[in-house]
CSV table of C-alpha atoms in Angstrom, one decimal:
chain,number,residue,atom,x,y,z
A,22,MET,CA,0.0,0.0,0.0
A,23,ILE,CA,1.2,3.5,-0.9
A,24,LYS,CA,1.1,6.0,2.0
A,25,ARG,CA,2.1,9.7,2.5
A,26,ILE,CA,4.2,10.6,5.6
A,27,PRO,CA,5.7,13.9,6.8
A,28,VAL,CA,9.5,13.9,5.9
A,29,SER,CA,10.2,14.2,9.8
A,30,ALA,CA,9.0,10.6,10.0
A,31,LEU,CA,11.4,9.2,7.4
A,32,LYS,CA,13.7,6.3,8.6
A,33,VAL,CA,16.2,4.1,7.2
A,34,GLY,CA,14.4,1.0,5.7
A,35,MET,CA,11.4,2.8,4.2
A,36,TYR,CA,10.7,2.5,0.5
A,37,ILE,CA,10.2,5.7,-1.3
A,38,THR,CA,7.8,5.8,-4.3
A,39,ASP,CA,7.6,9.6,-4.8
A,40,LEU,CA,9.5,12.5,-3.3
A,41,ASN,CA,6.5,14.7,-4.0
A,42,ASN,CA,8.6,17.5,-5.2
A,43,ASP,CA,7.3,18.1,-8.7
A,44,TRP,CA,6.5,21.8,-7.4
A,45,ILE,CA,10.4,22.2,-8.4
A,46,PRO,CA,9.7,22.4,-12.2
A,47,HIS,CA,13.3,21.7,-13.2
A,48,ASN,CA,14.0,19.2,-10.6
A,49,THR,CA,15.0,15.7,-12.2
A,50,GLN,CA,15.3,13.8,-8.9
A,51,ARG,CA,13.0,10.9,-9.2
A,52,ARG,CA,14.4,8.7,-6.5
A,53,ARG,CA,12.6,5.4,-5.9
A,54,GLY,CA,13.8,2.7,-3.6
A,55,VAL,CA,14.8,1.8,0.0
A,56,ILE,CA,16.4,4.3,2.2
A,57,LYS,CA,19.7,2.7,3.3
A,58,ARG,CA,21.6,5.6,4.9
A,59,GLU,CA,20.8,8.6,7.2
A,60,GLU,CA,22.6,10.7,4.7
A,61,THR,CA,19.9,10.2,2.2
A,62,ILE,CA,17.2,11.4,4.6
A,63,GLU,CA,19.4,14.5,5.3
A,64,LYS,CA,19.4,15.3,1.5
A,65,ILE,CA,15.7,14.9,1.3
A,66,LEU,CA,15.2,17.3,4.3
A,67,ARG,CA,17.3,19.9,2.5
A,68,MET,CA,15.0,19.8,-0.5
A,69,GLY,CA,12.3,21.6,1.2
A,70,VAL,CA,9.9,18.7,0.9
A,71,ASP,CA,7.0,18.5,3.4
A,72,HIS,CA,5.6,15.0,2.6
A,73,VAL,CA,6.8,11.9,0.6
A,74,TYR,CA,5.1,8.9,-0.3
A,75,ILE,CA,6.4,5.3,0.7
A,76,ASP,CA,5.2,1.8,-0.1
A,77,VAL,CA,4.7,0.0,3.1
A,78,SER,CA,4.6,-3.4,1.4
A,79,ARG,CA,8.2,-3.0,0.4
A,80,GLY,CA,9.6,-1.2,3.5
A,81,LEU,CA,8.9,0.2,6.9
A,82,ASP,CA,5.6,1.8,7.9
A,83,SER,CA,5.1,4.8,10.2
A,84,GLN,CA,2.4,5.6,12.7
A,85,ASP,CA,2.3,9.1,11.1
A,86,SER,CA,1.4,7.7,7.6
A,87,GLU,CA,-1.8,8.3,5.6
A,88,PRO,CA,-3.1,6.0,2.8
A,89,ALA,CA,-2.6,7.8,-0.5
A,90,HIS,CA,-6.2,7.2,-1.5
A,91,GLU,CA,-7.2,9.1,1.5
A,92,VAL,CA,-5.0,12.1,0.4
A,93,ASP,CA,-6.5,11.9,-3.0
A,94,ARG,CA,-10.0,11.8,-1.6
A,95,ARG,CA,-9.4,14.9,0.4
A,96,ASN,CA,-7.8,16.6,-2.6
A,97,GLU,CA,-10.8,15.7,-4.7
A,98,SER,CA,-13.1,17.2,-2.2
A,99,ALA,CA,-11.1,20.3,-2.0
A,100,LEU,CA,-11.1,20.6,-5.7
A,101,GLN,CA,-15.0,20.2,-6.0
A,102,SER,CA,-15.2,22.8,-3.2
A,103,ALA,CA,-12.9,25.2,-5.0
A,104,GLY,CA,-14.8,24.8,-8.3
A,105,GLU,CA,-18.3,25.4,-6.9
A,106,LEU,CA,-18.4,29.1,-7.9
A,107,ARG,CA,-18.7,30.3,-11.6
A,108,PRO,CA,-15.4,30.9,-13.2
A,109,GLY,CA,-16.3,34.5,-13.9
A,110,VAL,CA,-14.3,34.7,-17.4
A,111,TYR,CA,-16.8,34.9,-20.3
A,112,ARG,CA,-16.5,34.2,-23.9
A,113,ARG,CA,-17.4,36.8,-26.4
A,114,VAL,CA,-17.3,34.7,-29.6
A,115,SER,CA,-17.5,31.1,-30.5
A,116,VAL,CA,-14.4,29.0,-30.0
A,117,ALA,CA,-14.4,28.1,-33.8
A,118,GLU,CA,-14.5,31.7,-34.7
A,119,GLU,CA,-11.7,32.6,-32.3
A,120,MET,CA,-9.5,29.5,-33.2
A,121,VAL,CA,-8.5,31.1,-36.6
A,122,LEU,CA,-7.0,34.1,-34.9
A,123,ALA,CA,-5.6,32.0,-31.9
A,124,ARG,CA,-3.7,29.8,-34.4
A,125,GLN,CA,-2.0,32.9,-35.8
A,126,VAL,CA,-1.2,34.4,-32.3
A,127,HIS,CA,0.0,31.1,-30.8
A,128,SER,CA,2.4,30.4,-33.9
A,129,GLN,CA,3.6,34.1,-33.8
A,130,ALA,CA,4.2,34.0,-30.1
A,131,GLN,CA,6.3,30.7,-30.3
A,132,GLY,CA,8.3,32.2,-33.3
A,133,LEU,CA,8.9,35.6,-31.7
A,134,VAL,CA,10.1,34.3,-28.3
A,135,GLY,CA,12.3,31.8,-29.9
A,136,ASN,CA,14.0,34.3,-32.2
A,137,LEU,CA,14.2,36.8,-29.2
A,138,MET,CA,16.1,34.0,-27.3
A,139,ASN,CA,18.5,33.2,-30.0
A,140,SER,CA,19.2,37.0,-30.7
A,141,VAL,CA,20.0,37.6,-26.9
A,142,LYS,CA,22.0,34.4,-26.8
A,143,PHE,CA,24.5,35.7,-29.5
A,144,GLY,CA,24.8,39.2,-28.0
A,145,GLY,CA,21.8,41.0,-29.5
A,146,ALA,CA,19.4,43.4,-27.7
A,147,ILE,CA,15.8,42.7,-26.9
A,148,ASP,CA,13.4,44.5,-29.1
A,149,ILE,CA,10.5,44.8,-26.7
A,150,ALA,CA,8.0,46.6,-29.0
A,151,PRO,CA,6.9,43.3,-30.7
A,152,ILE,CA,6.6,41.6,-27.4
A,153,HIS,CA,4.3,44.3,-26.1
A,154,GLN,CA,2.2,44.0,-29.2
A,155,LEU,CA,2.2,40.3,-28.8
A,156,ALA,CA,0.9,40.6,-25.2
A,157,ASP,CA,-1.9,42.7,-26.2
A,158,GLU,CA,-2.9,40.1,-29.0
A,159,LEU,CA,-2.7,37.2,-26.5
A,160,GLN,CA,-4.9,39.2,-24.1
A,161,SER,CA,-7.4,40.0,-26.7
A,162,SER,CA,-7.6,36.4,-27.8
A,163,VAL,CA,-8.3,35.2,-24.1
A,164,PHE,CA,-10.9,38.1,-23.6
A,165,ARG,CA,-12.8,36.9,-26.8
A,166,ASN,CA,-12.8,33.2,-25.9
A,167,ALA,CA,-9.9,31.7,-23.8
A,168,ASN,CA,-10.9,28.2,-24.9
A,169,ALA,CA,-9.2,28.5,-28.3
A,170,LEU,CA,-5.7,29.3,-26.9
A,171,SER,CA,-6.2,26.8,-24.0
A,172,CYS,CA,-6.9,24.1,-26.7
A,173,LEU,CA,-3.7,24.9,-28.6
A,174,GLY,CA,-1.7,24.9,-25.4
A,175,ARG,CA,-2.6,21.4,-24.7
A,176,ILE,CA,-1.2,20.3,-28.1
A,177,ARG,CA,2.4,20.1,-27.0
A,178,GLU,CA,5.7,18.4,-28.1
A,179,LYS,CA,8.1,17.6,-25.4
A,180,ASP,CA,11.1,18.5,-27.6
A,181,ASN,CA,9.7,22.2,-27.9
A,182,TYR,CA,9.0,22.5,-24.2
A,183,LEU,CA,10.8,25.8,-23.5
A,184,LEU,CA,8.9,27.8,-26.1
A,185,GLU,CA,5.5,26.2,-25.6
A,186,HIS,CA,5.8,26.6,-21.7
A,187,SER,CA,6.5,30.4,-22.2
A,188,VAL,CA,3.6,30.9,-24.5
A,189,ASN,CA,1.2,28.7,-22.3
A,190,LEU,CA,2.3,30.5,-19.2
A,191,SER,CA,1.4,33.8,-20.7
A,192,VAL,CA,-2.1,32.5,-21.6
A,193,LEU,CA,-2.7,31.1,-18.1
A,194,MET,CA,-1.5,34.5,-16.5
A,195,SER,CA,-3.9,36.3,-18.9
A,196,LEU,CA,-6.7,34.1,-18.0
A,197,PHE,CA,-5.8,34.3,-14.2
A,198,GLY,CA,-5.2,38.1,-14.4
A,199,ASN,CA,-8.6,38.6,-16.1
A,200,TYR,CA,-10.4,36.5,-13.5
A,201,ARG,CA,-8.8,38.5,-10.7
A,202,LYS,CA,-9.6,41.8,-12.6
A,203,LEU,CA,-6.1,43.2,-12.5
A,204,PRO,CA,-5.7,46.7,-13.8
A,205,ALA,CA,-4.9,46.8,-17.5
A,206,ASP,CA,-1.3,47.9,-17.1
A,207,ALA,CA,-0.5,45.3,-14.4
A,208,LEU,CA,-2.2,42.6,-16.5
A,209,HIS,CA,-0.1,43.5,-19.6
A,210,GLN,CA,3.1,43.6,-17.5
A,211,THR,CA,2.5,40.3,-16.1
A,212,ILE,CA,1.7,38.8,-19.5
A,213,VAL,CA,5.0,40.2,-20.8
A,214,GLY,CA,6.7,38.7,-17.8
A,215,ALA,CA,5.3,35.3,-18.3
A,216,LEU,CA,6.5,35.4,-21.9
A,217,LEU,CA,10.0,36.2,-21.0
A,218,HIS,CA,10.3,34.5,-17.6
A,219,ASP,CA,12.7,32.0,-18.9
A,220,ILE,CA,14.8,34.3,-21.0
A,221,GLY,CA,17.7,33.7,-18.4
A,222,LYS,CA,18.0,30.1,-19.8
A,223,ILE,CA,20.0,31.4,-22.7
A,224,LEU,CA,22.9,31.6,-20.2
A,225,THR,CA,22.3,27.9,-18.9
A,226,PRO,CA,24.7,25.5,-20.7
A,227,ASP,CA,23.0,23.2,-23.2
A,228,GLU,CA,24.3,20.0,-21.6
A,229,ILE,CA,22.4,21.0,-18.4
A,230,LEU,CA,19.3,22.5,-20.0
A,231,HIS,CA,18.6,19.6,-22.2
A,232,LYS,CA,20.0,16.9,-20.0
A,233,PRO,CA,17.6,13.9,-20.1
A,234,GLY,CA,18.9,12.2,-16.9
A,235,ARG,CA,19.1,13.2,-13.3
A,236,LEU,CA,21.1,16.6,-12.6
A,237,THR,CA,23.8,16.4,-10.2
A,238,PRO,CA,23.5,19.0,-7.2
A,239,GLU,CA,26.1,21.2,-8.8
A,240,GLU,CA,24.1,21.2,-12.2
A,241,PHE,CA,20.9,21.9,-10.4
A,242,GLU,CA,22.4,24.9,-8.9
A,243,VAL,CA,23.5,26.1,-12.4
A,244,MET,CA,19.9,25.5,-13.6
A,245,LYS,CA,18.4,27.5,-10.7
A,246,ALA,CA,20.4,30.6,-11.6
A,247,HIS,CA,18.3,31.1,-14.7
A,248,ALA,CA,15.6,33.0,-12.5
A,249,ARG,CA,18.3,35.6,-11.5
A,250,HIS,CA,19.6,35.8,-15.0
A,251,SER,CA,16.1,36.4,-16.4
A,252,SER,CA,15.6,39.3,-13.8
A,253,ASP,CA,19.1,40.8,-14.7
A,254,ILE,CA,18.4,40.6,-18.3
A,255,LEU,CA,15.1,42.2,-18.2
A,256,ARG,CA,16.2,45.0,-15.7
A,257,SER,CA,18.9,46.1,-18.3
A,258,THR,CA,16.3,46.2,-21.1
A,259,GLU,CA,14.7,49.6,-21.9
A,260,GLY,CA,10.9,49.6,-22.0
A,261,ILE,CA,10.5,46.9,-19.5
A,262,GLY,CA,8.1,47.6,-16.5
A,263,GLU,CA,8.9,46.8,-12.9
A,264,LEU,CA,6.0,44.1,-12.7
A,265,THR,CA,7.4,42.3,-15.6
A,266,ILE,CA,10.6,42.0,-13.9
A,267,VAL,CA,8.9,40.9,-10.6
A,268,THR,CA,6.9,38.3,-12.4
A,269,ALA,CA,10.0,36.8,-14.1
A,270,ALA,CA,12.2,37.0,-11.0
A,271,GLU,CA,9.8,35.4,-8.5
A,272,HIS,CA,8.3,32.5,-10.6
A,273,HIS,CA,10.2,29.9,-8.6
A,274,GLU,CA,9.9,31.5,-5.1
A,275,ARG,CA,7.7,29.5,-2.6
A,276,LEU,CA,5.8,30.7,0.6
A,277,ASP,CA,7.9,28.5,2.9
A,278,GLY,CA,11.1,30.0,1.6
A,279,SER,CA,12.2,26.7,-0.1
A,280,GLY,CA,12.1,28.4,-3.5
A,281,TYR,CA,14.9,30.3,-5.5
A,282,PRO,CA,16.7,32.4,-6.4
A,283,GLU,CA,16.2,34.7,-3.3
A,284,GLY,CA,14.5,32.2,-0.8
A,285,LEU,CA,11.7,34.9,-0.2
A,286,GLN,CA,9.0,33.8,2.2
A,287,GLY,CA,5.3,34.7,2.6
A,288,ASP,CA,4.4,38.3,2.1
A,289,GLU,CA,8.0,39.0,0.7
A,290,ILE,CA,6.7,37.4,-2.4
A,291,SER,CA,4.5,39.9,-4.4
A,292,VAL,CA,1.0,38.7,-5.4
A,293,TYR,CA,2.2,38.5,-9.0
A,294,GLY,CA,5.1,36.3,-8.0
A,295,ARG,CA,2.5,34.0,-6.1
A,296,MET,CA,0.2,34.0,-9.1
A,297,VAL,CA,2.9,33.1,-11.6
A,298,ALA,CA,4.4,30.4,-9.3
A,299,ILE,CA,1.0,28.6,-9.5
A,300,THR,CA,0.6,28.9,-13.2
A,301,ASP,CA,4.2,27.8,-13.8
A,302,VAL,CA,4.0,24.8,-11.6
A,303,TYR,CA,0.6,23.7,-13.1
A,304,ASP,CA,1.9,24.1,-16.7
A,305,ALA,CA,5.2,22.2,-15.9
A,306,ILE,CA,3.7,19.3,-14.0
A,307,THR,CA,1.1,18.7,-16.8
A,308,ALA,CA,3.5,18.7,-19.7
A,309,ASP,CA,5.4,15.8,-21.0
A,310,ARG,CA,9.3,16.3,-20.6
A,311,VAL,CA,12.3,14.2,-21.7
A,312,TYR,CA,12.5,13.1,-17.9
A,313,HIS,CA,8.9,13.5,-16.7
A,314,LYS,CA,5.6,12.2,-17.8
A,315,GLY,CA,3.0,15.0,-17.4
A,316,MET,CA,0.0,14.6,-15.1
A,317,THR,CA,-3.6,15.0,-16.3
A,318,PRO,CA,-5.0,18.5,-15.8
A,319,THR,CA,-7.2,17.3,-13.0
A,320,GLN,CA,-4.2,15.5,-11.2
A,321,GLY,CA,-2.3,18.7,-11.5
A,322,LEU,CA,-5.0,20.8,-9.9
A,323,LYS,CA,-5.2,18.3,-7.1
A,324,LYS,CA,-1.4,18.6,-6.6
A,325,LEU,CA,-1.7,22.4,-6.4
A,326,LEU,CA,-4.1,21.8,-3.5
A,327,GLU,CA,-1.7,19.4,-1.8
A,328,TRP,CA,1.2,21.9,-2.1
A,329,SER,CA,-0.9,24.9,-0.9
A,330,GLY,CA,0.0,26.6,2.4
A,331,SER,CA,3.6,25.4,2.4
A,332,HIS,CA,4.7,26.2,-1.1
A,333,LEU,CA,1.8,27.9,-3.0
A,334,ASP,CA,-0.7,30.5,-1.8
A,335,PRO,CA,-3.9,28.5,-0.9
A,336,GLY,CA,-6.2,31.4,-1.6
A,337,LEU,CA,-4.8,32.0,-5.0
A,338,VAL,CA,-4.7,28.3,-5.8
A,339,LYS,CA,-8.5,28.2,-5.4
A,340,GLU,CA,-9.0,31.2,-7.5
A,341,PHE,CA,-6.8,29.6,-10.1
A,342,ILE,CA,-9.0,26.4,-10.1
A,343,ARG,CA,-12.2,28.5,-10.4
A,344,CYS,CA,-10.6,30.3,-13.3
A,345,VAL,CA,-9.6,27.1,-15.4
A,346,GLY,CA,-12.5,25.0,-14.2
A,347,LEU,CA,-12.9,21.6,-12.5
A,348,TYR,CA,-12.1,20.0,-15.8
A,349,PRO,CA,-9.6,22.3,-17.6
A,350,ILE,CA,-9.4,22.2,-21.4
A,351,GLY,CA,-7.7,18.9,-22.5
A,352,SER,CA,-9.2,16.8,-19.7
A,353,LEU,CA,-10.3,13.4,-20.6
A,354,VAL,CA,-13.4,12.5,-18.7
A,355,LEU,CA,-15.6,9.6,-18.3
A,356,LEU,CA,-19.4,10.1,-18.9
A,357,GLU,CA,-22.3,8.3,-17.2
A,358,SER,CA,-23.0,6.7,-20.5
A,359,GLY,CA,-19.6,5.1,-20.5
A,360,ARG,CA,-18.3,7.3,-23.2
A,361,LEU,CA,-14.9,9.2,-23.0
A,362,GLY,CA,-14.7,12.6,-24.1
A,363,VAL,CA,-12.0,15.4,-24.0
A,364,VAL,CA,-13.0,18.8,-22.7
A,365,VAL,CA,-12.8,21.4,-25.5
A,366,GLU,CA,-14.7,24.2,-24.0
A,367,THR,CA,-15.3,25.2,-20.4
A,368,ASN,CA,-18.9,26.4,-19.2
A,369,ASP,CA,-19.2,30.1,-18.2
A,370,ASP,CA,-22.1,29.3,-15.7
A,371,ASP,CA,-21.4,25.7,-14.5
A,372,GLN,CA,-17.9,24.1,-14.4
A,373,ARG,CA,-19.6,20.6,-14.1
A,374,LEU,CA,-21.0,20.9,-17.6
A,375,PRO,CA,-18.5,21.7,-20.3
A,376,VAL,CA,-18.4,20.9,-23.9
A,377,VAL,CA,-16.7,17.5,-24.6
A,378,ARG,CA,-15.7,15.6,-27.7
A,379,VAL,CA,-16.6,12.0,-27.3
A,380,MET,CA,-14.6,9.3,-29.2
A,381,TYR,CA,-14.5,6.0,-27.2
A,382,ASN,CA,-17.0,3.6,-25.4
A,383,THR,CA,-15.5,2.2,-22.3
A,384,ARG,CA,-18.2,-0.5,-22.0
A,385,PHE,CA,-17.3,-2.1,-25.3
A,386,ARG,CA,-13.7,-0.8,-25.3
A,387,LEU,CA,-14.1,0.4,-28.8
A,388,PRO,CA,-13.8,3.8,-30.6
A,389,ILE,CA,-17.0,5.4,-31.7
A,390,THR,CA,-17.9,8.1,-34.1
A,391,VAL,CA,-16.4,11.5,-32.8
A,392,ASP,CA,-19.1,13.9,-31.6
A,393,THR,CA,-19.0,17.2,-29.9
A,394,ILE,CA,-21.6,17.4,-26.9
A,395,ASP,CA,-22.5,20.5,-24.9
A,396,LEU,CA,-23.4,18.9,-21.5
A,397,SER,CA,-25.3,22.1,-20.5
A,398,ARG,CA,-27.7,21.9,-23.5
A,399,PRO,CA,-31.3,21.3,-22.4
A,400,GLY,CA,-32.2,17.5,-23.0
A,401,THR,CA,-28.6,16.3,-22.5
A,402,GLN,CA,-28.8,13.7,-19.9
A,403,ASP,CA,-25.0,12.6,-19.8
A,404,ARG,CA,-23.0,13.9,-17.0
A,405,ILE,CA,-19.3,13.6,-16.0
A,406,LEU,CA,-18.4,10.9,-13.5
A,407,ARG,CA,-14.7,11.7,-13.3
A,408,SER,CA,-11.5,12.5,-15.1
A,409,VAL,CA,-9.3,9.6,-16.4
A,410,ASP,CA,-5.7,9.2,-17.5
A,411,PRO,CA,-5.5,9.0,-21.4
A,412,ASP,CA,-2.8,6.4,-21.1
A,413,GLU,CA,-5.3,4.0,-19.5
A,414,TYR,CA,-7.1,3.8,-22.8
A,415,ARG,CA,-4.1,4.7,-25.1
A,416,ILE,CA,-5.9,8.0,-26.3
A,417,ASP,CA,-4.0,10.9,-27.7
A,418,ILE,CA,-6.2,13.8,-26.7
A,419,ARG,CA,-4.2,16.2,-29.1
A,420,LYS,CA,-6.2,14.5,-32.1
A,421,PHE,CA,-9.5,15.7,-30.6
A,422,LEU,CA,-8.7,19.3,-29.5
A,423,VAL,CA,-9.2,21.2,-32.7
């Protein structure tokens, strides 16, 4: 049985299955196995981890342990509670209409950020004017119908993570900032900050940045320096606002001081830093990487709740969940009819009733004719039972998003 225990209860002879530290987006330490030395426990304690998961059938148990299914049940309850209110972000045009423009903006964004990084890497200056224009276009698309860019954000390639992550983060921050009704200038600056938050990685050696295996402690320190590099580069760029710098500088800071580069705690982290930390972690843990299989969107939201209070702002996490919905775009869900469907549009009024694209019948374990169903439409009897992992049925959700 898998159980969760506080790190203070770790002992030699326990079998670790999950260090529970995916809130460190660039961490590649995926240690599994029996703890054989006290030194190993000391290293885990230094990571800033609060709880880890152990397999008590393969190692020692603890009186402080809690079954993993109980943790998941509590997270599921908190998720449902956080999603009870309306999202509060309304679409102005249909997703089909907005998709045409969203494709152009999304492609332009990846190209522009990629070219900018290459230019700076070889000594060029940042031309900030196109970035400001792009931020306005991203914000306009989200304002008209956020579902379009959200769909495109789920069609990812792990080999293009850096660019896709920057664009997706800007979309999430636009959606989040819209929901929280940030002033127009503050919203614009945070979107720019999200687009350029990883610009400092141009100074990270490629052999570390793209290393498929576990980073050594020394390599991880080099990787962590990118946040400070981003801040330094942006601060030396004319036309960059202070909130843009703050957004980029604080995206890896954590409430308990376990983040980097400054180890800020609590209110030392700006509200923009706390917002971008949530969106950054969520996008990172739900993406496939060369060293990391992405979680489903719902699993990602549950993890945000689990890490609330210690690492992430609990109030803002709940607001973020209301913002993206109980079943975010790209979620694979099981309906009462036994059909599987991918969520392609959220519902402005009731998060439990999104638009889904069905393609598989679990009762017969066979593909079915693809059909798009609005669960909120009068006369529609089907309802969502739960989200499921696409790997369970070998379904590539990217084929059904647009």
